[in-house]
Coordinates of C-alpha atoms and ligand atoms in Angstrom, one line a residue:
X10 CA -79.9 25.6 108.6
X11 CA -80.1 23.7 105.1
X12 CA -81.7 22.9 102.3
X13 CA -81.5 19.2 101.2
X14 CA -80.4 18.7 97.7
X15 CA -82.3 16.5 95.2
X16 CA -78.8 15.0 95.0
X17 CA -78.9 14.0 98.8
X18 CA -76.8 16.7 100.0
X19 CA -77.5 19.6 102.6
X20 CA -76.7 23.1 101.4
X21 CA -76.3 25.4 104.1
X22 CA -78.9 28.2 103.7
X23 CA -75.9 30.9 104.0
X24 CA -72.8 30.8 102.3
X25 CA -69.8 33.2 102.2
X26 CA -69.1 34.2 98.3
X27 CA -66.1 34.9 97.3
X28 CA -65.5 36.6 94.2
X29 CA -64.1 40.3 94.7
X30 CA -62.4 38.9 97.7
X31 CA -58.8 39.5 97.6
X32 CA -56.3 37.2 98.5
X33 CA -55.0 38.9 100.9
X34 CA -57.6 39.0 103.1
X35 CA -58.9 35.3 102.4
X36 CA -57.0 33.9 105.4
X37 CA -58.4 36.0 107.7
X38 CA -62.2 36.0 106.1
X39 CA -62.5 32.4 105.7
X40 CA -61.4 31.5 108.9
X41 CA -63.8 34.3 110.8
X42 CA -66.5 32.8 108.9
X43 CA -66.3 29.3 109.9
X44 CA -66.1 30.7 113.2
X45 CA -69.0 32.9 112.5
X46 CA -70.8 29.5 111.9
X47 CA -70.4 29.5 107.5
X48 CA -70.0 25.9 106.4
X49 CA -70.9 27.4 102.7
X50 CA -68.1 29.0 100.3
X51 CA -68.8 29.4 96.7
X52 CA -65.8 29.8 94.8
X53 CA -64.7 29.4 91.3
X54 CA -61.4 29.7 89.2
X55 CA -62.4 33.0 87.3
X56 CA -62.6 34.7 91.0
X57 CA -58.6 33.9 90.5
X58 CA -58.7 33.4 94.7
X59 CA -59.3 29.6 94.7
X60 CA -55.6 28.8 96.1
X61 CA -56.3 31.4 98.8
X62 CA -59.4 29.8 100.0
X63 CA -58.0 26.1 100.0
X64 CA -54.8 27.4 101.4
X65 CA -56.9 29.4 104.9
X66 CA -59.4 26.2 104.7
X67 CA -56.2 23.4 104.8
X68 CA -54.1 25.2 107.0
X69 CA -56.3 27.5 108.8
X70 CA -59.0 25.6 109.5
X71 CA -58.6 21.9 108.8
X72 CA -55.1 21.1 110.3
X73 CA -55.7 23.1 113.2
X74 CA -59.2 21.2 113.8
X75 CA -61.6 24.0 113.4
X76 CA -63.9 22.4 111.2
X77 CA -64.1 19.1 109.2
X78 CA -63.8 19.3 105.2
X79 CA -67.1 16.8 105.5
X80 CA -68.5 19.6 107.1
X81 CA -68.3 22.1 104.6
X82 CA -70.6 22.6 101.4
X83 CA -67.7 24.6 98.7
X84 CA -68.8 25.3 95.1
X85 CA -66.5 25.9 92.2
X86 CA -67.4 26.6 88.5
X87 CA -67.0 25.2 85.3
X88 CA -67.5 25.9 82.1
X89 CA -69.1 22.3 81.3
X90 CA -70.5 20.7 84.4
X91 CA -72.8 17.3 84.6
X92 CA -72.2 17.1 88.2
X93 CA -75.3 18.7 89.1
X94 CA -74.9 22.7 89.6
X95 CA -76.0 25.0 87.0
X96 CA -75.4 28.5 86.6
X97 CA -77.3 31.3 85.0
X98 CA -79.8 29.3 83.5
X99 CA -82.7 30.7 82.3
X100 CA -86.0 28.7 82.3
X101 CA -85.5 27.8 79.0
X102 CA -82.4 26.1 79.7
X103 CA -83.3 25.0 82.8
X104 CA -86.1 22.8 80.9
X105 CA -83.6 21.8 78.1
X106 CA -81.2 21.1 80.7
X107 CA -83.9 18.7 83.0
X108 CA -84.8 17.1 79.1
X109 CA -81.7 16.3 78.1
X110 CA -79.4 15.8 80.7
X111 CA -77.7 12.7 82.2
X112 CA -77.5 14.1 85.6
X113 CA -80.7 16.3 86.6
X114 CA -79.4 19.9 87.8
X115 CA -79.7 20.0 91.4
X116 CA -78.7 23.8 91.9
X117 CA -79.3 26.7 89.4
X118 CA -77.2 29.7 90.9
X119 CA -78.8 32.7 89.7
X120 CA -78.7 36.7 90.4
X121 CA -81.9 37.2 92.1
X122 CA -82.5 39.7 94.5
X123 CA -85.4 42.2 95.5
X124 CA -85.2 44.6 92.2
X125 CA -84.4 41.0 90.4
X126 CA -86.8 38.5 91.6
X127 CA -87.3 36.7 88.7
X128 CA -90.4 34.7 90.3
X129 CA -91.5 33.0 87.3
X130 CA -87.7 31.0 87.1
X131 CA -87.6 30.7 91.3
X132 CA -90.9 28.8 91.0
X133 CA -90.4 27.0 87.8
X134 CA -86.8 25.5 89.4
X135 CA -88.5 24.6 92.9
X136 CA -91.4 22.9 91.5
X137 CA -88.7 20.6 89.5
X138 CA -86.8 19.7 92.2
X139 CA -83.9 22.4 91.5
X140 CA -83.0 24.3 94.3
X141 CA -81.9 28.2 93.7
X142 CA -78.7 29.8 95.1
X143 CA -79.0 33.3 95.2
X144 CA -75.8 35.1 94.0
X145 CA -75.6 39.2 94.1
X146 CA -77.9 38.5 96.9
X147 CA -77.9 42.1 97.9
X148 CA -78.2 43.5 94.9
X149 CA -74.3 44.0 94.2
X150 CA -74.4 47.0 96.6
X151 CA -72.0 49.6 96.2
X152 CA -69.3 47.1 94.4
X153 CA -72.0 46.6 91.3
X154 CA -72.8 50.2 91.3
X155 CA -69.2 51.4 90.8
X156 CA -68.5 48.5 88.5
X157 CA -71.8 48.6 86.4
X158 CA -73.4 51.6 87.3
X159 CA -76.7 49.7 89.0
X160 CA -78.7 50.7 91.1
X161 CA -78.7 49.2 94.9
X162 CA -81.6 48.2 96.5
X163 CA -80.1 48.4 99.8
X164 CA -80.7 52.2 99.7
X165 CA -84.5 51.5 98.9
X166 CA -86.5 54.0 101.1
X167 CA -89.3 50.8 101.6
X168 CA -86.7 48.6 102.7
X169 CA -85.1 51.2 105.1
X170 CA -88.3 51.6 106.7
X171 CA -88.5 47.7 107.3
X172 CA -85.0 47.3 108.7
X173 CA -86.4 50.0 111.2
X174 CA -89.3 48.0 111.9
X175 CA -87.3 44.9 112.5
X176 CA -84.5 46.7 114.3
X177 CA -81.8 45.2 111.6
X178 CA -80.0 46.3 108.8
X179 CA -81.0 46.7 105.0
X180 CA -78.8 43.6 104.0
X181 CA -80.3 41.5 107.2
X182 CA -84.1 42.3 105.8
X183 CA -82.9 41.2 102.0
X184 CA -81.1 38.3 103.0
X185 CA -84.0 37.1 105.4
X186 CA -86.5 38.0 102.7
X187 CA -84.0 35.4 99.7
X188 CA -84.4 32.8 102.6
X189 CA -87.9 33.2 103.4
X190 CA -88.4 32.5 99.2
X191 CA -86.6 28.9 99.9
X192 CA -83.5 30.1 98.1
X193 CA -80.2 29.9 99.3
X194 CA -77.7 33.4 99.9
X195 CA -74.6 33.5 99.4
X196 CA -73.7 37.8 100.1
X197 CA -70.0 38.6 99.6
X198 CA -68.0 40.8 101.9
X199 CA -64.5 41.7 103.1
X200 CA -66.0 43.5 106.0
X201 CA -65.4 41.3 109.1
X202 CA -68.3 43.4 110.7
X203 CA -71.0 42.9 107.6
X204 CA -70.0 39.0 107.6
X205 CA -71.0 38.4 111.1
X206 CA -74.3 40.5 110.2
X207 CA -74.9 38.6 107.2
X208 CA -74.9 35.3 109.0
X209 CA -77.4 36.6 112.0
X210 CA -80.4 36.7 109.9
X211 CA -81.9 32.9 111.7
X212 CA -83.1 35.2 114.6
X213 CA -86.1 36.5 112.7
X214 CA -89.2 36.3 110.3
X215 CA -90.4 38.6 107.8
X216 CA -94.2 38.4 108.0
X217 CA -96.4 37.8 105.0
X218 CA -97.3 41.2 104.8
X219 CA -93.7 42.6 104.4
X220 CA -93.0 39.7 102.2
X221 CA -95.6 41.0 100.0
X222 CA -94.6 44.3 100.2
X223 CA -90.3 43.3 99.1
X224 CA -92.7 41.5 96.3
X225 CA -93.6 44.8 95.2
X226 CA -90.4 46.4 94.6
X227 CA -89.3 44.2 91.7
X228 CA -87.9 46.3 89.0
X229 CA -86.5 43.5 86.9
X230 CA -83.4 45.1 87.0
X231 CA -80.3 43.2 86.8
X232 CA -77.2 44.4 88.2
X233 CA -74.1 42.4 87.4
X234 CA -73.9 43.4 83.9
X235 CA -70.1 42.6 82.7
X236 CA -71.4 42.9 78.7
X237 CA -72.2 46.3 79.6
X238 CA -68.4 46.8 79.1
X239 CA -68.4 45.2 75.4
X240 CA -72.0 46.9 74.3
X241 CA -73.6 42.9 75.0
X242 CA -76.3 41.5 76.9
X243 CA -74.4 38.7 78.1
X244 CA -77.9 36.7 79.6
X245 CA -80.4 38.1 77.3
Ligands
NAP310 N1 -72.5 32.4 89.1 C1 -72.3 33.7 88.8 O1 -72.3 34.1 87.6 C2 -72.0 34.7 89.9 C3 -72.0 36.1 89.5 C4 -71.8 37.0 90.6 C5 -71.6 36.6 91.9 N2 -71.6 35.2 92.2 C6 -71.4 34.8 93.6 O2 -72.2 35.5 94.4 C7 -71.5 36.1 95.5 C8 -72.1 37.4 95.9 O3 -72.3 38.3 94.8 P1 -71.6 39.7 94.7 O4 -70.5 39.8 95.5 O5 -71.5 40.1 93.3 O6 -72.8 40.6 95.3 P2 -73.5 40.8 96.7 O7 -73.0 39.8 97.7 O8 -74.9 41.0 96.5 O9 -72.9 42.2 97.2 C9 -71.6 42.4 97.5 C10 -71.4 43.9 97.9 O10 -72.2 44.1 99.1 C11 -71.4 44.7 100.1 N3 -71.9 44.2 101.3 C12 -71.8 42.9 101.8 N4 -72.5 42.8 103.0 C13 -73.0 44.1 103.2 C14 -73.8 44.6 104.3 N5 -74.1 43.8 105.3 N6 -74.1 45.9 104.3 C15 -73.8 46.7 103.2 N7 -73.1 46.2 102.2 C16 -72.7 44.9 102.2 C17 -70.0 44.3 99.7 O11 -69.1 45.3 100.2 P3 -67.9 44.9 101.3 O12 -67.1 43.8 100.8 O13 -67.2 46.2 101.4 O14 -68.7 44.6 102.6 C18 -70.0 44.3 98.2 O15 -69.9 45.7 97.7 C19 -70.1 36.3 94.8 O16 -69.1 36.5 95.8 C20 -69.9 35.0 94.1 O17 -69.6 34.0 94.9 C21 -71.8 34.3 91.2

């Protein structure tokens, strides 16, 4: 499952992210998740991890014929990009950015999440023909709460009460409910477990009424917060 690009391409509607991932573990991840079905990995140079994740996808994957690097959708970042990916870009920049320009943004990658929905730039980005990747799709969970003190929604009490409805977890409802909003998830784990349950969320809908409801529990709280650590609001 994937949405088309304006550039042309196909992003796959789940992708594995990477950041926090050590490199340790990459080989093993990386390789479960193409198994798992992932043909999405966003990466970047910061997450210091990049060699890891070429290294499992040439050797691991590639060369022994598990998958075909035409087959995959992998996102790196840089600092300036006119190749069509933007990330963190508020509306205002988002406008400036369609303006000005020489190539249109296809992807803003944003933290958006059910206590972050940030409607207003979701909808303003679709209706221009830029499609949204959702990164800290669940919320940062128990990594952003150590690192930045946030507060998960995957412990929300509503939420709970849905996964029991729907007989899945927390993370499956939150994910379902990013995809059900036409943007693309990419959730983070080193949990072999939690990245096959992150990818089995095609087996279900959320109906209008519990989308409504997950509307409801916006608290416009964002929760990767790294300026926190130097006293700045580093997207204000
Ligand atoms: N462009 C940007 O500025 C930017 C910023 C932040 C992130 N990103 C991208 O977005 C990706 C995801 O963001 P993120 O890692 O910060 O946040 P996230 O995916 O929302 O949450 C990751 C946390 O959730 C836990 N988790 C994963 N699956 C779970 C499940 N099924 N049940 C319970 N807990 C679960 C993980 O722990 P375990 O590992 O122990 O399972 C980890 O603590 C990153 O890897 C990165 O690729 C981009």
């Amino acid at each position: 499952m994937a949405v088309t690009l304006s550039s042309g391409f196909k992003m796959p509607l789940v992708g594995f992210g990477v950041w926090r991932v050590e490199g340790k573990d990459m080989k093993d991840l990386v390789i479960n998740a193409i198994k798992i079905g992932y043909r999405h990995f966003d990466c970047a140079a910061d997450y210091k991890n990049e060699t890891e994740v070429g290294e499992a996808l040439a050797v691991g994957a590639f060369q022994s014929g598990l998958v075909k690097r035409e087959d995959l959708f992998i996102t790196t970042k840089l600092w300036n990009s006119d190749h069509g990916h933007c990330s963190n870009y508020d509306i205002f920049l988002t406008r400036d950015c369609l303006a000005y320009s020489k190539v249109k943004p296809a992807v803003n990658q944003i933290e958006t999440h059910p206590y972050f929905q940030r409607d207003s730039l979701v909808k303003f980005c679709l209706k221009h023909g830029v499609s949204i990747t959702a990164h800290t799709p669940l919320g940062g969970a128990a990594a952003n709460t150590e690192w930045f003190g946030s507060v998960s929604c995957l412990d929300d009490p509503v939420l709970k009460g849905l996964a029991a409805k729907y007989k899945r977890t927390v993370a499956q409802i939150v994910l379902r409910w990013g995809i059900q909003r036409n943007t693309v998830v990419i959730p983070k784990t080193s949990n072999l477990k939690r990245l096959e349950e992150n990818f089995q969320v095609f087996d279900f809908e959320l109906t209008k009424e519990d989308m409504d409801q997950i509307k409801s529990l916006d608290r416009k709280h964002r929760t990767n917060t790294p300026g926190k650590f130097w006293g700045i609001d580093l997207y204000a």
